[in-house]
mmCIF file of C-alpha atoms (C1' of nucleotides) in Angstrom:
data_model
loop_
_atom_site.group_PDB
_atom_site.id
_atom_site.type_symbol
_atom_site.label_atom_id
_atom_site.label_comp_id
_atom_site.label_asym_id
_atom_site.label_seq_id
_atom_site.Cartn_x
_atom_site.Cartn_y
_atom_site.Cartn_z
ATOM 1 C CA MET A 1 -2.211 -17.942 -18.166
ATOM 2 C CA LYS A 2 -1.692 -14.776 -20.091
ATOM 3 C CA THR A 3 -3.912 -13.794 -22.970
ATOM 4 C CA LYS A 4 -1.851 -13.756 -26.116
ATOM 5 C CA ASN A 5 -3.877 -11.090 -27.870
ATOM 6 C CA ARG A 6 -3.553 -8.559 -25.171
ATOM 7 C CA PRO A 7 -3.457 -4.992 -26.423
ATOM 8 C CA PRO A 8 -0.197 -3.148 -25.933
ATOM 9 C CA ARG A 9 -0.075 -1.341 -22.662
ATOM 10 C CA ARG A 10 0.978 2.209 -22.204
ATOM 11 C CA ARG A 11 3.072 3.139 -19.287
ATOM 12 C CA ALA A 12 1.757 5.980 -17.210
ATOM 13 C CA PRO A 13 4.177 8.866 -16.695
ATOM 14 C CA PRO A 14 6.081 8.913 -13.431
ATOM 15 C CA GLN A 15 4.135 10.464 -10.629
ATOM 16 C CA ASP A 16 7.111 12.281 -9.245
ATOM 17 C CA PRO A 17 9.464 13.587 -11.914
ATOM 18 C CA GLU A 18 11.933 14.666 -9.261
ATOM 19 C CA VAL A 19 12.552 11.077 -8.276
ATOM 20 C CA THR A 20 13.485 8.998 -11.278
ATOM 21 C CA GLN A 21 12.547 5.349 -11.335
ATOM 22 C CA GLY A 22 16.058 4.072 -11.133
ATOM 23 C CA GLU A 23 16.524 6.075 -7.996
ATOM 24 C CA ARG A 24 13.485 4.705 -6.235
ATOM 25 C CA THR A 25 15.444 2.222 -4.237
ATOM 26 C CA PRO A 26 13.870 0.479 -1.295
ATOM 27 C CA GLU A 27 15.826 2.853 0.865
ATOM 28 C CA THR A 28 14.145 5.834 -0.697
ATOM 29 C CA LEU A 29 10.840 4.289 0.162
ATOM 30 C CA GLN A 30 11.764 3.023 3.560
ATOM 31 C CA PRO A 31 15.192 4.132 4.687
ATOM 32 C CA GLY A 32 17.344 1.638 6.471
ATOM 33 C CA SER A 33 15.219 -1.469 5.981
ATOM 34 C CA GLY A 34 15.974 -2.794 2.549
ATOM 35 C CA PRO A 35 14.892 -6.343 1.711
ATOM 36 C CA GLU A 36 18.282 -7.530 0.519
ATOM 37 C CA PRO A 37 19.465 -10.793 1.997
ATOM 38 C CA ALA A 38 22.588 -10.633 4.112
ATOM 39 C CA LYS A 39 24.533 -13.093 2.016
ATOM 40 C CA ALA A 40 27.668 -12.354 0.072
ATOM 41 C CA LEU A 41 26.947 -11.588 -3.542
ATOM 42 C CA ARG A 42 29.114 -11.036 -6.547
ATOM 43 C CA GLY A 43 28.817 -9.013 -9.715
ATOM 44 C CA ARG A 44 26.377 -6.243 -10.282
ATOM 45 C CA THR A 45 24.042 -7.266 -7.520
ATOM 46 C CA ALA A 46 26.829 -7.010 -5.022
ATOM 47 C CA ARG A 47 27.869 -3.617 -6.331
ATOM 48 C CA VAL A 48 24.350 -2.299 -6.169
ATOM 49 C CA GLN A 49 23.873 -3.583 -2.668
ATOM 50 C CA THR A 50 27.173 -2.167 -1.570
ATOM 51 C CA ALA A 51 26.241 1.198 -3.005
ATOM 52 C CA ARG A 52 22.929 1.051 -1.212
ATOM 53 C CA ALA A 53 24.551 0.059 2.041
ATOM 54 C CA GLU A 54 26.881 3.012 1.712
ATOM 55 C CA GLY A 55 23.968 5.333 1.101
ATOM 56 C CA GLY A 56 24.834 6.230 -2.441
ATOM 57 C CA ARG A 57 22.326 7.823 -4.831
ATOM 58 C CA ARG A 58 19.675 8.356 -2.255
ATOM 59 C CA ARG A 59 16.957 10.894 -2.266
ATOM 60 C CA PRO A 60 14.269 11.658 0.214
ATOM 61 C CA GLY A 61 11.349 9.279 -0.057
ATOM 62 C CA PRO A 62 8.235 10.283 -1.963
ATOM 63 C CA VAL A 63 5.888 12.444 0.008
ATOM 64 C CA GLY A 64 2.344 11.364 0.607
ATOM 65 C CA ARG A 65 2.945 7.639 0.366
ATOM 66 C CA ARG A 66 1.130 5.717 3.029
ATOM 67 C CA GLU A 67 3.188 3.280 5.014
ATOM 68 C CA SER A 68 0.997 0.309 4.039
ATOM 69 C CA SER A 69 1.342 1.232 0.397
ATOM 70 C CA VAL A 70 5.105 1.536 0.794
ATOM 71 C CA GLN A 71 5.227 -1.884 2.411
ATOM 72 C CA ARG A 72 3.218 -3.445 -0.418
ATOM 73 C CA ARG A 73 5.540 -1.874 -2.947
ATOM 74 C CA LEU A 74 8.607 -3.221 -1.174
ATOM 75 C CA GLU A 75 7.141 -6.708 -1.098
ATOM 76 C CA SER A 76 6.213 -6.427 -4.733
ATOM 77 C CA ASN A 77 9.740 -5.294 -5.602
ATOM 78 C CA GLU A 78 11.172 -8.269 -3.761
ATOM 79 C CA ARG A 79 8.900 -10.683 -5.601
ATOM 80 C CA GLU A 80 9.849 -9.121 -8.882
ATOM 81 C CA ARG A 81 13.528 -9.464 -8.032
ATOM 82 C CA GLN A 82 13.047 -13.123 -7.182
ATOM 83 C CA ARG A 83 11.135 -13.659 -10.383
ATOM 84 C CA MET A 84 13.894 -12.080 -12.425
ATOM 85 C CA HIS A 85 16.513 -14.125 -10.578
ATOM 86 C CA LYS A 86 14.627 -17.292 -11.474
ATOM 87 C CA LEU A 87 14.448 -16.137 -15.046
ATOM 88 C CA ASN A 88 18.177 -15.481 -15.072
ATOM 89 C CA ASN A 89 18.848 -18.896 -13.561
ATOM 90 C CA ALA A 90 16.861 -20.420 -16.388
ATOM 91 C CA PHE A 91 18.906 -18.437 -18.884
ATOM 92 C CA GLN A 92 22.081 -19.699 -17.256
ATOM 93 C CA ALA A 93 20.863 -23.294 -17.390
ATOM 94 C CA LEU A 94 20.084 -22.811 -21.045
ATOM 95 C CA ARG A 95 23.539 -21.353 -21.723
ATOM 96 C CA GLU A 96 25.117 -24.427 -20.197
ATOM 97 C CA VAL A 97 23.429 -26.833 -22.595
ATOM 98 C CA ILE A 98 24.008 -24.849 -25.760
ATOM 99 C CA PRO A 99 27.297 -25.679 -27.399
ATOM 100 C CA HIS A 100 29.011 -22.559 -28.613
ATOM 101 C CA VAL A 101 32.478 -21.611 -29.670
ATOM 102 C CA ARG A 102 33.552 -19.070 -27.120
ATOM 103 C CA ALA A 103 33.123 -20.746 -23.788
ATOM 104 C CA ASP A 104 35.086 -17.953 -22.125
ATOM 105 C CA LYS A 105 32.529 -15.360 -23.145
ATOM 106 C CA LYS A 106 29.105 -15.367 -21.586
ATOM 107 C CA LEU A 107 26.293 -15.374 -24.115
ATOM 108 C CA SER A 108 23.901 -12.477 -23.848
ATOM 109 C CA LYS A 109 20.232 -13.232 -23.387
ATOM 110 C CA ILE A 110 19.325 -12.540 -26.963
ATOM 111 C CA GLU A 111 22.257 -14.624 -28.173
ATOM 112 C CA THR A 112 21.213 -17.453 -25.886
ATOM 113 C CA LEU A 113 17.657 -17.497 -27.180
ATOM 114 C CA THR A 114 18.642 -17.204 -30.796
ATOM 115 C CA LEU A 115 21.288 -19.906 -30.564
ATOM 116 C CA ALA A 116 18.957 -22.183 -28.647
ATOM 117 C CA LYS A 117 16.249 -21.834 -31.247
ATOM 118 C CA ASN A 118 18.568 -22.731 -34.086
ATOM 119 C CA TYR A 119 20.252 -25.465 -32.097
ATOM 120 C CA ILE A 120 16.881 -27.100 -31.517
ATOM 121 C CA LYS A 121 16.043 -26.760 -35.165
ATOM 122 C CA SER A 122 19.292 -28.329 -36.234
ATOM 123 C CA LEU A 123 18.854 -31.205 -33.795
ATOM 124 C CA THR A 124 15.308 -31.755 -34.985
ATOM 125 C CA ALA A 125 16.443 -31.778 -38.556
ATOM 126 C CA THR A 126 19.231 -34.216 -37.747
ATOM 127 C CA ILE A 127 16.866 -36.580 -35.980
ATOM 128 C CA LEU A 128 14.467 -36.431 -38.874
ATOM 129 C CA THR A 129 17.168 -37.179 -41.354
ATOM 130 C CA MET A 130 18.447 -40.152 -39.390
ATOM 131 C CA SER A 131 15.096 -41.634 -38.443
ATOM 132 C CA SER A 132 13.534 -41.333 -41.866
ATOM 133 C CA GLY A 133 16.607 -42.947 -43.363
ATOM 134 C CA ARG A 134 16.495 -45.929 -41.052
ATOM 135 C CA LEU A 135 12.782 -46.553 -41.044
ATOM 136 C CA PRO A 136 11.498 -46.126 -44.550
ATOM 137 C CA GLY A 137 7.821 -46.905 -44.815
ATOM 138 C CA LEU A 138 7.499 -48.244 -41.284
ATOM 139 C CA ASP A 139 5.317 -47.018 -38.441
ATOM 140 C CA GLY A 140 8.337 -45.911 -36.497
ATOM 141 C CA PRO A 141 9.040 -42.437 -35.242
ATOM 142 C CA GLY A 142 10.425 -41.243 -38.536
ATOM 143 C CA PRO A 143 7.265 -40.605 -40.523
ATOM 144 C CA LYS A 144 5.364 -39.320 -37.490
ATOM 145 C CA LEU A 145 8.191 -37.028 -36.570
ATOM 146 C CA TYR A 146 8.352 -35.786 -40.094
ATOM 147 C CA GLN A 147 4.624 -35.134 -40.165
ATOM 148 C CA HIS A 148 4.835 -33.234 -36.910
ATOM 149 C CA TYR A 149 7.803 -31.292 -38.167
ATOM 150 C CA GLN A 150 5.997 -30.324 -41.336
ATOM 151 C CA GLN A 151 2.974 -29.196 -39.349
ATOM 152 C CA GLN A 152 5.182 -27.033 -37.174
ATOM 153 C CA GLN A 153 6.786 -25.517 -40.213
ATOM 154 C CA VAL A 154 3.420 -24.669 -41.729
ATOM 155 C CA ALA A 155 2.097 -23.306 -38.457
ATOM 156 C CA GLY A 156 5.196 -21.220 -38.026
ATOM 157 C CA GLY A 157 4.682 -19.455 -41.327
ATOM 158 C CA ALA A 158 6.531 -19.444 -44.602
ATOM 159 C CA LEU A 159 10.180 -20.362 -44.408
ATOM 160 C CA GLY A 160 13.059 -19.689 -46.677
ATOM 161 C CA ALA A 161 14.431 -22.418 -48.877
ATOM 162 C CA SER A 162 17.368 -23.067 -46.595
ATOM 163 C CA GLU A 163 15.081 -23.684 -43.624
ATOM 164 C CA ALA A 164 13.062 -26.283 -45.461
ATOM 165 C CA GLU A 165 15.985 -28.682 -45.376
ATOM 166 C CA PRO A 166 17.896 -30.199 -42.481
ATOM 167 C CA GLU A 167 21.154 -28.889 -43.846
ATOM 168 C CA GLY A 168 19.701 -25.408 -43.727
ATOM 169 C CA HIS A 169 19.273 -25.479 -39.979
ATOM 170 C CA LEU A 170 22.710 -26.858 -39.389
ATOM 171 C CA GLN A 171 24.196 -24.274 -41.697
ATOM 172 C CA LYS A 172 22.330 -21.481 -39.979
ATOM 173 C CA TYR A 173 23.332 -22.639 -36.520
ATOM 174 C CA SER A 174 26.939 -22.980 -37.552
ATOM 175 C CA THR A 175 26.935 -19.569 -39.186
ATOM 176 C CA GLN A 176 25.436 -18.025 -36.107
ATOM 177 C CA ILE A 177 28.019 -19.497 -33.794
ATOM 178 C CA HIS A 178 30.750 -18.061 -35.935
ATOM 179 C CA SER A 179 29.111 -14.688 -36.221
ATOM 180 C CA PHE A 180 28.890 -14.510 -32.437
ATOM 181 C CA ARG A 181 32.517 -15.461 -32.199
ATOM 182 C CA GLU A 182 33.659 -12.847 -34.655
ATOM 183 C CA GLY A 183 31.264 -10.171 -33.586
ATOM 184 C CA SER A 184 32.264 -10.270 -29.965
ATOM 185 C "C1'" DT B 1 32.840 8.417 -25.206
ATOM 186 C "C1'" DA B 2 29.081 5.829 -27.280
ATOM 187 C "C1'" DG B 3 26.638 1.793 -27.391
ATOM 188 C "C1'" DG B 4 25.374 -2.693 -25.555
ATOM 189 C "C1'" DC B 5 23.855 -5.217 -21.807
ATOM 190 C "C1'" DC B 6 22.008 -5.669 -17.503
ATOM 191 C "C1'" DA B 7 19.563 -5.100 -12.744
ATOM 192 C "C1'" DT B 8 16.171 -2.780 -10.589
ATOM 193 C "C1'" DC B 9 12.041 -0.078 -9.762
ATOM 194 C "C1'" DT B 10 7.537 0.796 -11.054
ATOM 195 C "C1'" DG B 11 2.658 0.762 -12.384
ATOM 196 C "C1'" DG B 12 -0.656 -1.444 -15.410
ATOM 197 C "C1'" DT B 13 -2.947 -5.695 -16.661
ATOM 198 C "C1'" DC B 14 -4.350 -10.344 -16.181
ATOM 199 C "C1'" DC B 15 -5.210 -14.619 -13.697
ATOM 200 C "C1'" DT B 16 -6.442 -17.559 -9.788
ATOM 201 C "C1'" DA C 1 -7.535 -9.292 -3.377
ATOM 202 C "C1'" DG C 2 -3.102 -10.656 -4.117
ATOM 203 C "C1'" DG C 3 0.366 -12.423 -6.927
ATOM 204 C "C1'" DA C 4 2.381 -13.119 -11.540
ATOM 205 C "C1'" DC C 5 3.551 -11.173 -15.652
ATOM 206 C "C1'" DC C 6 4.930 -7.481 -18.577
ATOM 207 C "C1'" DA C 7 7.161 -3.495 -20.458
ATOM 208 C "C1'" DG C 8 8.941 1.297 -19.895
ATOM 209 C "C1'" DA C 9 12.362 4.023 -17.589
ATOM 210 C "C1'" DT C 10 16.676 4.699 -15.507
ATOM 211 C "C1'" DG C 11 21.386 4.362 -14.270
ATOM 212 C "C1'" DG C 12 25.702 1.545 -13.733
ATOM 213 C "C1'" DC C 13 29.322 -1.234 -15.776
ATOM 214 C "C1'" DC C 14 32.068 -2.757 -19.546
ATOM 215 C "C1'" DT C 15 34.183 -2.778 -24.028
ATOM 216 C "C1'" DA C 16 35.575 -1.082 -28.557
#
DNA sequence: TAGGCCATCTGGTCCT
DNA sequence: AGGACCAGATGGCCTA
């Protein structure tokens, strides 16, 4: 997989300043043969596709691009779209298993990740509390879980006092839910 | 109208 | 070599 210690990458400046990136639609590369599926879509995707179908925001394609290179780019764009769709599906699946107060309001991605992290922490803390209480001194899951938990805490760096206790996680999760509710 | 959020395009980098 | 991953750039939509 990916190397974690990869140096930060610098983006090269656009080759053609006349054609901004957001305007490099498939149509600008290859007019009239966009890769969009012919199924009905809703939301932004549908709006974008409708705009494309109607020819909005088009500019002449970049000069000097070879047809094979254009084709590779289109295929690459399509793969990237599919990848992002899969990522968004995963976000949606995650949203559906995180209990939060405002079910009518869709959690943003950053909210989803943050809530999920603290939800997991609070669940872990709850399990630890219950298991260690029921199985004192035995070889059950309690002590092992607790050891693992402590190792994770150490590996994850120094934590505040509130995070060192189960109640801290629950409190943090609860506070976060309410801050999302009030802030939105 | 400004700011937040998002989808998409794009080119660089890494992995298989 | 080709695909996956990543992050910057851009523009559209929505809400306060």
